[in-house]
Coordinates of C-alpha atoms and ligand atoms in Angstrom, one line a residue:
M25 CA -13.0 -14.2 20.8
K26 CA -9.6 -15.5 19.6
T27 CA -7.0 -12.9 18.5
L28 CA -6.6 -13.0 14.7
K29 CA -3.2 -12.8 13.0
I30 CA -2.7 -11.0 9.7
A31 CA 0.6 -11.4 7.7
I32 CA 1.9 -8.5 5.7
Q33 CA 5.2 -7.9 3.8
K34 CA 8.0 -6.8 6.2
S35 CA 9.7 -4.5 3.6
G36 CA 9.3 -4.1 -0.1
R37 CA 6.8 -2.9 -2.6
L38 CA 3.7 -3.9 -0.7
N39 CA 4.7 -2.9 2.9
E40 CA 3.9 0.7 2.9
K41 CA 0.4 0.4 1.3
S42 CA -0.5 -2.6 3.5
V43 CA 0.4 -0.7 6.7
E44 CA -1.5 2.4 5.4
L45 CA -4.6 0.4 4.6
L46 CA -4.7 -1.2 8.1
K47 CA -4.1 2.2 9.7
N48 CA -6.9 3.7 7.6
C49 CA -9.2 0.9 9.0
G50 CA -8.7 2.5 12.4
L51 CA -6.2 -0.1 13.7
N52 CA -3.6 1.2 16.1
F53 CA -0.3 -0.5 16.0
E54 CA 3.4 0.2 16.1
N55 CA 5.3 -0.3 12.9
Y56 CA 8.9 -0.7 14.1
K57 CA 11.1 -2.1 11.3
S58 CA 12.8 -4.4 13.9
S59 CA 9.7 -6.2 15.1
L60 CA 8.3 -9.2 13.5
I61 CA 5.0 -9.1 15.3
S62 CA 3.0 -6.1 16.4
P63 CA -0.2 -6.2 18.5
V64 CA -3.1 -4.0 17.5
S65 CA -4.2 -2.1 20.7
N66 CA -7.9 -1.5 19.7
F67 CA -8.9 -4.7 17.8
P68 CA -8.2 -8.4 18.6
L69 CA -5.5 -8.6 15.9
E70 CA -1.8 -9.2 15.6
I71 CA 0.3 -8.2 12.6
L72 CA 3.1 -10.5 11.4
F73 CA 5.7 -8.9 9.2
L74 CA 7.1 -11.5 6.8
R75 CA 8.9 -12.0 3.5
D76 CA 6.1 -12.0 0.9
D77 CA 7.0 -15.4 -0.4
D78 CA 6.2 -17.0 3.0
I79 CA 2.7 -15.3 3.4
P80 CA 0.6 -17.7 1.3
E81 CA 1.8 -20.8 3.1
Y82 CA 1.5 -19.3 6.6
V83 CA -2.1 -18.5 5.7
Q84 CA -2.8 -21.9 4.2
D85 CA -1.4 -23.6 7.3
G86 CA -3.4 -21.4 9.6
I87 CA -0.3 -19.8 11.3
A88 CA -1.8 -16.5 10.1
D89 CA -5.5 -16.2 9.6
L90 CA -5.2 -13.5 7.0
G91 CA -2.6 -12.2 4.7
I92 CA -1.9 -9.3 2.2
V93 CA 0.1 -10.5 -0.8
G94 CA 0.4 -10.2 -4.6
E95 CA -1.7 -12.6 -6.6
N96 CA 1.4 -13.6 -8.4
V97 CA 2.9 -15.0 -5.2
I98 CA -0.3 -16.9 -4.4
Q99 CA -0.5 -18.5 -7.8
E100 CA 3.2 -19.4 -7.8
T101 CA 3.0 -21.2 -4.5
E102 CA -0.2 -23.0 -5.5
V103 CA -1.7 -22.8 -2.0
E104 CA -5.3 -23.4 -0.9
V105 CA -6.5 -20.1 0.5
S106 CA -9.6 -18.0 0.1
Y107 CA -9.5 -14.7 -1.9
L108 CA -11.4 -12.3 0.4
Q109 CA -10.8 -8.9 -1.2
R110 CA -8.8 -7.3 -4.1
L111 CA -7.0 -4.3 -2.7
G112 CA -6.2 -2.1 -5.7
F113 CA -2.5 -1.6 -5.1
G114 CA 0.7 -3.4 -6.1
K115 CA -0.6 -3.6 -9.6
C116 CA 1.8 -5.2 -12.1
S117 CA 1.9 -7.8 -14.9
L118 CA 3.9 -10.9 -15.3
K119 CA 5.2 -10.7 -18.9
I120 CA 7.5 -12.6 -21.2
A121 CA 10.1 -10.1 -22.5
V122 CA 12.6 -10.6 -25.3
P123 CA 15.8 -8.7 -26.3
N124 CA 15.2 -5.8 -28.7
N125 CA 17.1 -7.4 -31.5
N126 CA 15.8 -10.9 -31.8
D127 CA 14.1 -13.3 -34.2
I128 CA 11.1 -14.1 -31.9
A129 CA 8.0 -12.9 -33.7
S130 CA 5.2 -15.2 -32.3
L131 CA 4.7 -17.3 -29.3
A132 CA 5.5 -20.4 -31.4
D133 CA 9.0 -19.0 -31.8
L134 CA 9.6 -19.6 -28.1
N135 CA 9.6 -23.4 -28.8
G136 CA 13.0 -24.7 -27.8
K137 CA 14.1 -21.4 -26.4
A138 CA 15.3 -20.8 -22.8
I139 CA 13.2 -18.5 -20.6
A140 CA 14.6 -17.3 -17.3
T141 CA 12.1 -16.6 -14.5
T142 CA 11.5 -16.6 -10.8
Y143 CA 7.9 -17.8 -11.6
P144 CA 8.4 -21.3 -13.1
V145 CA 5.0 -22.6 -12.0
I146 CA 2.9 -19.8 -13.5
L147 CA 5.1 -19.7 -16.6
G148 CA 4.9 -23.5 -17.0
K149 CA 1.1 -23.5 -16.9
F150 CA 1.0 -20.6 -19.4
L151 CA 3.3 -22.3 -21.9
K152 CA 1.4 -25.6 -21.5
K153 CA -1.9 -23.9 -22.2
E154 CA -0.4 -22.3 -25.3
G155 CA 1.2 -25.6 -26.4
I156 CA 4.7 -24.2 -26.3
Q157 CA 7.7 -26.2 -25.2
S158 CA 10.4 -23.9 -23.8
D159 CA 13.3 -24.6 -21.5
I160 CA 12.3 -22.8 -18.2
R161 CA 15.4 -21.7 -16.3
T162 CA 14.4 -20.9 -12.7
I163 CA 16.7 -18.3 -11.1
S164 CA 16.2 -16.4 -7.9
G165 CA 16.6 -12.8 -8.9
S166 CA 17.9 -10.2 -11.4
V167 CA 16.1 -12.1 -14.2
E168 CA 16.4 -9.1 -16.6
I169 CA 20.2 -9.5 -17.0
S170 CA 20.1 -13.1 -18.0
P171 CA 19.6 -12.7 -21.8
G172 CA 22.6 -10.2 -21.8
L173 CA 24.7 -12.8 -20.0
G174 CA 23.7 -15.5 -22.6
L175 CA 21.8 -17.5 -19.9
S176 CA 18.5 -17.3 -21.7
D177 CA 16.8 -16.2 -24.9
A178 CA 13.9 -14.5 -23.1
I179 CA 12.7 -13.8 -19.6
C180 CA 9.4 -13.9 -17.7
D181 CA 9.2 -11.3 -15.0
L182 CA 7.0 -8.7 -13.2
V183 CA 6.6 -5.4 -15.0
S184 CA 4.9 -2.2 -13.9
T185 CA 6.3 0.7 -15.9
G186 CA 8.6 -1.3 -18.2
G187 CA 11.6 0.9 -17.2
T188 CA 13.7 -2.0 -16.0
L189 CA 13.1 -4.0 -19.2
K190 CA 14.1 -1.0 -21.3
S191 CA 17.3 -0.3 -19.5
N192 CA 18.3 -3.9 -20.0
G193 CA 17.6 -3.8 -23.8
L194 CA 14.4 -5.9 -23.5
K195 CA 10.9 -5.3 -24.7
P196 CA 7.6 -6.9 -23.5
F197 CA 6.4 -9.6 -25.8
A198 CA 3.5 -11.5 -24.1
D199 CA 1.2 -11.1 -21.1
V200 CA 1.2 -14.0 -18.8
M201 CA -0.9 -12.7 -15.9
S202 CA -1.9 -9.4 -14.3
S203 CA -1.7 -9.1 -10.5
E204 CA -2.5 -6.8 -7.6
A205 CA -2.4 -7.1 -3.8
V206 CA -5.2 -9.2 -2.3
L207 CA -6.5 -10.0 1.1
I208 CA -6.4 -13.8 1.6
G209 CA -7.7 -15.9 4.4
S210 CA -7.2 -19.5 5.6
K211 CA -10.1 -21.7 4.6
S212 CA -11.5 -21.9 8.2
V213 CA -11.8 -18.1 8.9
E214 CA -14.1 -16.9 6.1
N215 CA -17.2 -16.8 8.3
N216 CA -15.4 -15.5 11.4
D217 CA -17.2 -12.4 12.7
L218 CA -13.9 -10.5 13.3
V219 CA -12.8 -11.3 9.7
Q220 CA -16.1 -10.0 8.4
E221 CA -15.7 -6.8 10.4
L222 CA -12.2 -6.3 9.1
I223 CA -13.4 -6.9 5.5
Q224 CA -16.2 -4.4 5.9
R225 CA -13.7 -1.8 7.2
I226 CA -11.4 -2.4 4.3
Q227 CA -14.2 -2.1 1.8
S228 CA -15.3 1.2 3.3
V229 CA -11.8 2.6 3.0
L230 CA -11.4 1.3 -0.6
R231 CA -14.8 2.8 -1.6
A232 CA -13.9 6.1 0.0
K233 CA -10.7 6.2 -2.0
E234 CA -12.5 5.8 -5.3
T235 CA -14.9 8.7 -4.5
K236 CA -14.8 12.4 -3.8
Y237 CA -17.2 14.5 -1.8
V238 CA -18.4 17.5 -3.9
V239 CA -20.3 20.6 -2.8
L240 CA -21.5 23.1 -5.4
N241 CA -23.8 26.1 -5.8
V242 CA -26.3 26.4 -8.6
Q243 CA -29.2 28.7 -9.5
K244 CA -32.5 26.9 -9.2
Y245 CA -33.3 27.1 -12.9
N246 CA -30.1 25.1 -13.6
L247 CA -30.7 22.6 -10.8
D248 CA -32.3 19.8 -13.0
A249 CA -29.5 20.0 -15.5
V250 CA -26.9 19.7 -12.7
L251 CA -28.8 16.9 -10.9
A252 CA -29.0 14.9 -14.1
L253 CA -25.2 14.6 -14.0
L254 CA -24.9 13.4 -10.4
P255 CA -25.3 9.8 -9.2
G256 CA -24.7 10.3 -5.4
V257 CA -24.6 7.3 -3.0
K258 CA -28.4 7.4 -2.8
S259 CA -29.3 10.8 -4.3
P260 CA -27.7 14.2 -3.9
S261 CA -28.7 16.6 -1.0
V262 CA -30.2 19.9 -2.2
I263 CA -29.9 22.6 0.5
P264 CA -31.4 26.1 0.3
L265 CA -29.1 29.1 0.4
A266 CA -29.6 32.5 2.0
E267 CA -30.0 33.9 -1.5
D268 CA -33.4 32.9 -2.7
N269 CA -32.8 31.6 -6.2
W270 CA -29.7 29.6 -5.3
V271 CA -29.2 26.1 -3.8
A272 CA -26.2 24.1 -2.6
V273 CA -25.8 20.5 -3.8
H274 CA -23.8 17.9 -1.8
T275 CA -22.9 14.6 -3.4
V276 CA -20.2 12.1 -4.1
I277 CA -18.7 11.3 -7.5
P278 CA -16.4 8.5 -8.6
E279 CA -12.7 9.4 -8.9
R280 CA -12.4 7.7 -12.3
D281 CA -14.6 10.1 -14.2
F282 CA -14.0 13.1 -11.9
W283 CA -12.6 15.7 -14.3
D284 CA -15.1 15.0 -17.1
R285 CA -17.9 15.3 -14.6
I286 CA -16.6 18.5 -13.1
S287 CA -16.4 20.2 -16.5
Q288 CA -19.9 19.0 -17.4
L289 CA -21.2 20.4 -14.1
K290 CA -19.6 23.8 -14.8
Q291 CA -21.2 23.9 -18.2
A292 CA -24.6 23.1 -16.6
G293 CA -24.2 26.1 -14.4
A294 CA -22.5 24.8 -11.2
Q295 CA -20.3 27.4 -9.4
G296 CA -18.1 27.5 -6.3
I297 CA -17.4 23.8 -6.6
V298 CA -15.6 22.4 -3.5
V299 CA -14.1 18.9 -3.7
M300 CA -13.0 17.0 -0.6
P301 CA -11.4 13.6 0.1
I302 CA -13.6 11.1 1.9
E303 CA -12.2 9.0 4.7
K304 CA -14.7 6.1 4.8
I305 CA -18.1 5.2 3.2
I306 CA -20.2 2.8 5.2
L307 CA -23.2 1.6 3.3
Ligands
ATP402 P1 10.4 -10.0 -0.1 O1 11.6 -9.4 0.5 O2 9.2 -9.7 0.9 O3 10.5 -11.4 -0.6 P2 10.3 -9.3 -2.9 O4 11.6 -8.6 -3.2 O5 10.1 -10.7 -3.3 O6 10.0 -9.0 -1.3 P3 8.9 -6.9 -3.9 O7 9.9 -6.5 -5.1 O8 8.9 -6.1 -2.7 O9 9.1 -8.5 -3.5 O10 7.5 -7.0 -4.6 C1 6.4 -7.4 -3.8 C2 5.2 -7.6 -4.7 O11 4.9 -6.3 -5.3 C3 5.3 -8.5 -6.0 O12 5.2 -9.8 -5.6 C4 4.2 -8.0 -6.8 O13 2.9 -8.5 -6.4 C5 4.1 -6.5 -6.5 N1 4.7 -5.6 -7.5 C6 4.1 -4.5 -8.0 N2 4.9 -3.9 -9.0 C7 6.0 -4.6 -9.1 C8 7.1 -4.6 -10.0 N3 7.3 -3.6 -10.8 N4 8.1 -5.5 -9.8 C9 7.9 -6.5 -8.9 N5 6.8 -6.6 -8.1 C10 5.9 -5.7 -8.2
MG403 MG1 9.7 -12.2 -2.2

């Protein structure tokens, strides 16, 4: 079968997590900062290291079969690609932000104002939908300093913590879109067996990340109360212990309600709770 190519960011915010995800999928490859292409030794795949802006078009044109890139970049480049999997990292929002001291109180107040951004396409669509006519000033970087320099009245930029806005005397004003890293594919590869195999591996890694493996001991008379709190992949395993009236329960629980669940389990009589990370969950 033909060797696939996957494009990931060469350096920047998505590089490390993209490399980590592929390695966790069991793919062996060298990650030299100097190389632009790296073969995978145990899967018919080559990794291309690119500027994130170039990834959507490379995938659309079939130069790469797959890519890992932020949704914001895909929407800005308006490419025709398939969304194959959301990846849960690189989360951020594209927001309009305004100077702390300003007279902009509602979206309508942006009419006739200048907004600096590196995302003119997404911003243009948003303003059109809201019926606002602003002057979009496209600049290539350091958007957050433009109001201070008198270049614009507002900005539209990516925000994760809001720290950069704050240190430039700006505050978030309106949400334009939220974004995370996604796996995309060129239109022709969706049904390719190797692509399907890779998606399955990625899903098993993502699932494992959201889940913890838990082992606990409980006295038999508390077992029903403990089991009532546990979902498990199918159902929890209950294993007898040397001591007659005790059992061990093995199960998995979702990361998101982990601490609530653990304190409920303790109240229900669980003891000696051991929690372990999971590498993969294959359903
Ligand atoms: P490249 O050199 O590859 O063009 P870049 O400088 O354009 O990189 P980065 O700043 O590395 O891009 O961001 C890559 C992606 O990370 C963004 O497109 C976005 O999807 C995501 N991201 C997550 N949080 C943030 C944030 N706080 N600011 C900017 N991007 C973020
Ligand atoms: Mg870029």
